[in-house]
mmCIF file of C-alpha atoms in Angstrom:
data_model
loop_
_atom_site.group_PDB
_atom_site.id
_atom_site.type_symbol
_atom_site.label_atom_id
_atom_site.label_comp_id
_atom_site.label_asym_id
_atom_site.label_seq_id
_atom_site.Cartn_x
_atom_site.Cartn_y
_atom_site.Cartn_z
ATOM 1 C CA GLU M 68 -9.197 3.925 13.165
ATOM 2 C CA THR M 69 -7.738 1.251 10.939
ATOM 3 C CA GLY M 70 -6.749 -1.410 13.463
ATOM 4 C CA VAL M 71 -3.096 -0.708 12.685
ATOM 5 C CA THR M 72 -1.453 1.976 14.787
ATOM 6 C CA GLN M 73 1.888 3.570 14.025
ATOM 7 C CA THR M 74 4.002 5.794 16.245
ATOM 8 C CA PRO M 75 5.376 8.348 15.985
ATOM 9 C CA ARG M 76 3.373 9.981 13.217
ATOM 10 C CA HIS M 77 6.206 12.400 12.507
ATOM 11 C CA LEU M 78 9.915 12.052 13.180
ATOM 12 C CA VAL M 79 12.833 14.346 12.392
ATOM 13 C CA MET M 80 16.297 12.962 12.956
ATOM 14 C CA GLY M 81 19.899 13.714 12.155
ATOM 15 C CA MET M 82 22.081 11.326 10.228
ATOM 16 C CA THR M 83 23.872 10.158 13.368
ATOM 17 C CA ASN M 84 20.750 9.533 15.441
ATOM 18 C CA LYS M 85 19.199 6.196 16.365
ATOM 19 C CA LYS M 86 15.436 6.012 16.477
ATOM 20 C CA SER M 87 12.691 3.426 16.097
ATOM 21 C CA LEU M 88 9.292 3.299 14.465
ATOM 22 C CA LYS M 89 6.606 1.237 16.113
ATOM 23 C CA CYS M 90 3.588 -0.544 14.676
ATOM 24 C CA GLU M 91 0.833 -2.378 16.488
ATOM 25 C CA GLN M 92 -2.073 -4.266 14.935
ATOM 26 C CA HIS M 93 -5.301 -5.150 16.710
ATOM 27 C CA LEU M 94 -6.781 -7.318 13.976
ATOM 28 C CA GLY M 95 -5.490 -10.762 14.924
ATOM 29 C CA HIS M 96 -3.435 -10.977 11.732
ATOM 30 C CA ASN M 97 -0.379 -13.173 11.368
ATOM 31 C CA ALA M 98 1.692 -11.216 8.870
ATOM 32 C CA MET M 99 3.110 -7.712 9.134
ATOM 33 C CA TYR M 100 4.875 -5.501 6.618
ATOM 34 C CA TRP M 101 6.959 -2.357 6.304
ATOM 35 C CA TYR M 102 6.535 -0.290 3.140
ATOM 36 C CA LYS M 103 8.323 2.887 2.106
ATOM 37 C CA GLN M 104 6.315 5.553 0.274
ATOM 38 C CA SER M 105 8.336 8.360 -1.264
ATOM 39 C CA ALA M 106 7.484 10.947 -3.875
ATOM 40 C CA LYS M 107 7.594 9.829 -7.487
ATOM 41 C CA LYS M 108 8.221 6.173 -6.613
ATOM 42 C CA PRO M 109 5.888 3.188 -6.249
ATOM 43 C CA LEU M 110 5.252 1.802 -2.811
ATOM 44 C CA GLU M 111 8.328 -0.227 -1.941
ATOM 45 C CA LEU M 112 8.062 -3.360 0.148
ATOM 46 C CA MET M 113 10.862 -3.377 2.719
ATOM 47 C CA PHE M 114 10.181 -6.256 5.076
ATOM 48 C CA VAL M 115 7.622 -8.993 5.571
ATOM 49 C CA TYR M 116 7.130 -11.001 8.728
ATOM 50 C CA SER M 117 4.917 -14.054 8.509
ATOM 51 C CA LEU M 118 4.165 -15.860 11.768
ATOM 52 C CA GLU M 119 6.869 -13.684 13.348
ATOM 53 C CA GLU M 120 9.588 -14.877 10.989
ATOM 54 C CA ARG M 121 11.129 -12.603 8.405
ATOM 55 C CA VAL M 122 10.391 -13.910 4.917
ATOM 56 C CA GLU M 123 11.356 -10.991 2.695
ATOM 57 C CA ASN M 124 13.692 -8.034 2.988
ATOM 58 C CA ASN M 125 14.048 -6.891 -0.613
ATOM 59 C CA SER M 126 17.691 -5.865 -0.270
ATOM 60 C CA VAL M 127 17.019 -3.028 2.122
ATOM 61 C CA PRO M 128 20.156 -1.263 3.455
ATOM 62 C CA SER M 129 21.346 -2.471 6.843
ATOM 63 C CA ARG M 130 20.734 0.951 8.369
ATOM 64 C CA PHE M 131 17.113 -0.242 8.553
ATOM 65 C CA SER M 132 16.660 -3.071 11.039
ATOM 66 C CA PRO M 133 13.242 -4.662 11.629
ATOM 67 C CA GLU M 134 12.115 -6.464 14.737
ATOM 68 C CA CYS M 135 8.942 -8.494 15.249
ATOM 69 C CA PRO M 136 8.713 -9.635 18.888
ATOM 70 C CA ASN M 137 5.194 -11.058 18.461
ATOM 71 C CA SER M 138 2.395 -11.183 15.924
ATOM 72 C CA SER M 139 0.931 -7.859 17.051
ATOM 73 C CA HIS M 140 4.023 -5.685 17.112
ATOM 74 C CA LEU M 141 6.554 -4.620 14.536
ATOM 75 C CA PHE M 142 9.452 -2.206 14.866
ATOM 76 C CA LEU M 143 11.756 -0.534 12.401
ATOM 77 C CA HIS M 144 15.042 0.512 13.987
ATOM 78 C CA LEU M 145 16.820 3.341 12.229
ATOM 79 C CA HIS M 146 20.479 4.355 12.497
ATOM 80 C CA THR M 147 22.879 6.484 10.461
ATOM 81 C CA LEU M 148 20.211 7.277 7.895
ATOM 82 C CA GLN M 149 20.705 9.397 4.807
ATOM 83 C CA PRO M 150 18.588 12.343 3.650
ATOM 84 C CA GLU M 151 17.239 10.208 0.786
ATOM 85 C CA ASP M 152 15.658 7.938 3.400
ATOM 86 C CA SER M 153 13.155 10.695 4.142
ATOM 87 C CA ALA M 154 9.760 9.240 3.286
ATOM 88 C CA LEU M 155 6.492 7.972 4.678
ATOM 89 C CA TYR M 156 6.946 4.553 6.262
ATOM 90 C CA LEU M 157 3.836 2.454 6.241
ATOM 91 C CA CYS M 158 3.091 -0.571 8.344
ATOM 92 C CA ALA M 159 0.489 -3.101 7.253
ATOM 93 C CA SER M 160 -0.893 -6.396 8.431
ATOM 94 C CA SER M 161 -2.773 -9.276 6.845
ATOM 95 C CA GLN M 162 -3.884 -12.846 7.185
ATOM 96 C CA ILE M 163 -1.673 -15.257 5.278
ATOM 97 C CA ALA M 164 -4.340 -17.894 4.651
ATOM 98 C CA GLY M 165 -8.077 -18.361 4.654
ATOM 99 C CA GLU M 166 -10.823 -15.820 4.097
ATOM 100 C CA GLY M 167 -9.403 -12.431 3.179
ATOM 101 C CA ALA M 168 -5.846 -13.666 2.807
ATOM 102 C CA GLY M 169 -3.634 -11.184 1.029
ATOM 103 C CA GLU M 170 -5.679 -8.097 1.826
ATOM 104 C CA LEU M 171 -3.490 -5.584 3.612
ATOM 105 C CA PHE M 172 -4.652 -3.199 6.286
ATOM 106 C CA PHE M 173 -2.462 -0.134 6.566
ATOM 107 C CA GLY M 174 -1.557 2.206 9.360
ATOM 108 C CA GLU M 175 -1.481 5.955 8.827
ATOM 109 C CA GLY M 176 2.272 5.980 8.440
ATOM 110 C CA SER M 177 5.252 7.599 10.093
ATOM 111 C CA ARG M 178 6.582 10.622 8.212
ATOM 112 C CA LEU M 179 10.369 10.563 8.558
ATOM 113 C CA THR M 180 12.629 13.493 7.748
ATOM 114 C CA VAL M 181 16.392 12.973 7.864
ATOM 115 C CA LEU M 182 18.441 16.152 8.106
ATOM 116 C CA ALA W 209 9.190 -11.215 -10.511
ATOM 117 C CA GLN W 210 5.716 -9.767 -10.738
ATOM 118 C CA SER W 211 5.188 -6.145 -11.716
ATOM 119 C CA VAL W 212 2.210 -3.817 -11.840
ATOM 120 C CA SER W 213 1.820 -0.920 -14.268
ATOM 121 C CA GLN W 214 -0.541 1.979 -13.950
ATOM 122 C CA HIS W 215 -0.399 3.950 -17.150
ATOM 123 C CA ASN W 216 -2.014 7.178 -15.998
ATOM 124 C CA HIS W 217 0.062 9.037 -13.429
ATOM 125 C CA HIS W 218 -2.150 12.104 -13.220
ATOM 126 C CA VAL W 219 -5.791 12.428 -14.210
ATOM 127 C CA ILE W 220 -7.880 15.582 -14.012
ATOM 128 C CA LEU W 221 -11.633 15.350 -14.475
ATOM 129 C CA SER W 222 -14.661 17.519 -13.946
ATOM 130 C CA GLU W 223 -17.415 16.355 -11.628
ATOM 131 C CA ALA W 224 -19.849 13.894 -13.247
ATOM 132 C CA ALA W 225 -17.261 12.747 -15.776
ATOM 133 C CA SER W 226 -16.640 9.044 -16.145
ATOM 134 C CA LEU W 227 -13.414 7.528 -14.868
ATOM 135 C CA GLU W 228 -11.327 4.612 -16.003
ATOM 136 C CA LEU W 229 -7.862 3.940 -14.570
ATOM 137 C CA GLY W 230 -5.724 1.313 -16.204
ATOM 138 C CA CYS W 231 -3.824 -1.428 -14.404
ATOM 139 C CA ASN W 232 -1.809 -4.215 -15.971
ATOM 140 C CA TYR W 233 0.269 -6.821 -14.245
ATOM 141 C CA SER W 234 2.801 -9.393 -15.247
ATOM 142 C CA TYR W 235 2.426 -12.738 -13.528
ATOM 143 C CA GLY W 236 1.370 -15.978 -15.083
ATOM 144 C CA GLY W 237 -0.146 -17.728 -12.100
ATOM 145 C CA THR W 238 -3.155 -17.235 -9.877
ATOM 146 C CA VAL W 239 -3.406 -13.728 -8.507
ATOM 147 C CA ASN W 240 -5.526 -11.723 -6.138
ATOM 148 C CA LEU W 241 -6.122 -8.162 -7.301
ATOM 149 C CA PHE W 242 -6.783 -5.006 -5.337
ATOM 150 C CA TRP W 243 -7.394 -1.322 -5.707
ATOM 151 C CA TYR W 244 -6.435 0.859 -2.774
ATOM 152 C CA VAL W 245 -7.182 4.556 -2.363
ATOM 153 C CA GLN W 246 -5.334 7.190 -0.366
ATOM 154 C CA TYR W 247 -7.284 10.382 0.278
ATOM 155 C CA PRO W 248 -5.212 13.482 1.084
ATOM 156 C CA GLY W 249 -3.687 13.130 4.543
ATOM 157 C CA GLN W 250 -5.240 9.738 5.157
ATOM 158 C CA HIS W 251 -4.100 6.131 5.246
ATOM 159 C CA LEU W 252 -4.298 3.678 2.386
ATOM 160 C CA GLN W 253 -7.623 1.889 2.378
ATOM 161 C CA LEU W 254 -9.139 -0.874 0.329
ATOM 162 C CA LEU W 255 -11.470 0.170 -2.478
ATOM 163 C CA LEU W 256 -12.226 -3.266 -3.884
ATOM 164 C CA LYS W 257 -10.702 -6.684 -4.427
ATOM 165 C CA TYR W 258 -10.910 -9.684 -6.714
ATOM 166 C CA PHE W 259 -10.116 -13.165 -5.475
ATOM 167 C CA SER W 260 -12.256 -15.404 -7.719
ATOM 168 C CA GLY W 261 -15.691 -15.687 -9.323
ATOM 169 C CA ASP W 262 -17.399 -12.852 -11.183
ATOM 170 C CA PRO W 263 -14.633 -10.827 -12.861
ATOM 171 C CA LEU W 264 -16.645 -7.626 -12.449
ATOM 172 C CA VAL W 265 -16.286 -6.567 -8.844
ATOM 173 C CA LYS W 266 -18.005 -3.723 -7.099
ATOM 174 C CA GLY W 267 -16.393 -1.743 -4.340
ATOM 175 C CA ILE W 268 -17.195 1.142 -2.088
ATOM 176 C CA LYS W 269 -18.355 4.581 -3.225
ATOM 177 C CA GLY W 270 -19.638 3.402 -6.611
ATOM 178 C CA PHE W 271 -16.329 2.074 -7.891
ATOM 179 C CA GLU W 272 -16.021 -1.136 -9.862
ATOM 180 C CA ALA W 273 -13.226 -3.019 -11.581
ATOM 181 C CA GLU W 274 -13.095 -5.687 -14.226
ATOM 182 C CA PHE W 275 -10.570 -8.493 -14.258
ATOM 183 C CA ILE W 276 -9.695 -9.532 -17.807
ATOM 184 C CA LYS W 277 -7.386 -12.497 -17.457
ATOM 185 C CA SER W 278 -6.403 -12.621 -21.126
ATOM 186 C CA LYS W 279 -5.216 -9.017 -20.964
ATOM 187 C CA PHE W 280 -3.654 -9.252 -17.488
ATOM 188 C CA SER W 281 -5.696 -6.183 -16.625
ATOM 189 C CA PHE W 282 -7.770 -4.959 -13.700
ATOM 190 C CA ASN W 283 -9.064 -1.520 -14.673
ATOM 191 C CA LEU W 284 -10.926 0.662 -12.220
ATOM 192 C CA ARG W 285 -14.082 2.498 -13.285
ATOM 193 C CA LYS W 286 -16.644 4.894 -11.938
ATOM 194 C CA PRO W 287 -19.476 6.251 -14.112
ATOM 195 C CA SER W 288 -19.670 9.674 -12.475
ATOM 196 C CA VAL W 289 -16.915 11.062 -10.268
ATOM 197 C CA GLN W 290 -17.345 13.520 -7.424
ATOM 198 C CA TRP W 291 -15.009 16.131 -5.999
ATOM 199 C CA SER W 292 -14.562 13.869 -2.960
ATOM 200 C CA ASP W 293 -12.975 11.213 -5.187
ATOM 201 C CA THR W 294 -9.841 13.352 -5.392
ATOM 202 C CA ALA W 295 -7.158 10.967 -4.149
ATOM 203 C CA GLU W 296 -4.334 8.714 -5.212
ATOM 204 C CA TYR W 297 -5.319 5.258 -6.454
ATOM 205 C CA PHE W 298 -3.081 2.211 -6.297
ATOM 206 C CA CYS W 299 -3.523 -1.067 -8.077
ATOM 207 C CA ALA W 300 -1.952 -4.067 -6.337
ATOM 208 C CA VAL W 301 -1.402 -7.714 -7.164
ATOM 209 C CA ASN W 302 -0.884 -10.464 -4.636
ATOM 210 C CA ALA W 303 0.868 -13.605 -5.771
ATOM 211 C CA GLY W 304 2.442 -15.976 -3.284
ATOM 212 C CA ASN W 305 1.665 -13.641 -0.369
ATOM 213 C CA MET W 306 3.716 -10.793 -1.858
ATOM 214 C CA LEU W 307 1.649 -7.703 -2.557
ATOM 215 C CA THR W 308 3.146 -5.603 -5.361
ATOM 216 C CA PHE W 309 1.832 -2.105 -5.963
ATOM 217 C CA GLY W 310 1.652 -0.051 -9.120
ATOM 218 C CA GLY W 311 3.060 3.457 -9.179
ATOM 219 C CA GLY W 312 -0.264 5.066 -8.361
ATOM 220 C CA THR W 313 -2.547 7.473 -10.203
ATOM 221 C CA ARG W 314 -3.307 10.889 -8.779
ATOM 222 C CA LEU W 315 -6.881 11.859 -9.564
ATOM 223 C CA MET W 316 -8.050 15.436 -9.235
ATOM 224 C CA VAL W 317 -11.741 16.139 -9.658
ATOM 225 C CA LYS W 318 -12.640 19.753 -10.333
ATOM 226 C CA PRO W 319 -15.910 20.966 -8.830
#
């Protein structure tokens, strides 16, 4: 139990499907992140929400659409994905100031396969 | 933009061997430094961190890392590895609330 919960753990979708990944943190943090982890590549930061406002998107394709309705929840909406988008998507949370600022707590990830 | 380099992509050691994994970063300002570990099938978890003070930091499971500011390095060490240390290790640098990861090092420890 990490304090950051991601669902679903595994997702298989076709290129024309629309699905969403969900992340919930129970740590009282005020920043949340989406990372992409694929084979042979460093962890890629996709989106950062700080105090529920998006502060970074790192030029991610528009077929990925994040949503942060409150400080505890983060979604990643997926539509018309490509097979190369298959990867492990990791959610993380952190405090943005004070003791422990900058330390990320990760969820277990959602393994996405695009057919 | 900051970047983090981990020079060893794959390391294979026998149990009881000593370990040192290299990490270098490029950023001229104040940084916070981390090592994360990902055991097979598990989530990323913090191994140790440096924010300020003593540049030699100790983490969980006997790991330690030394911050050498002049070399922009934060190498991870363990004097005697165990089979259970088999995992992927990620160095990360936080500057301005952006955490940048290195490419990771896969460590395999042979029993």
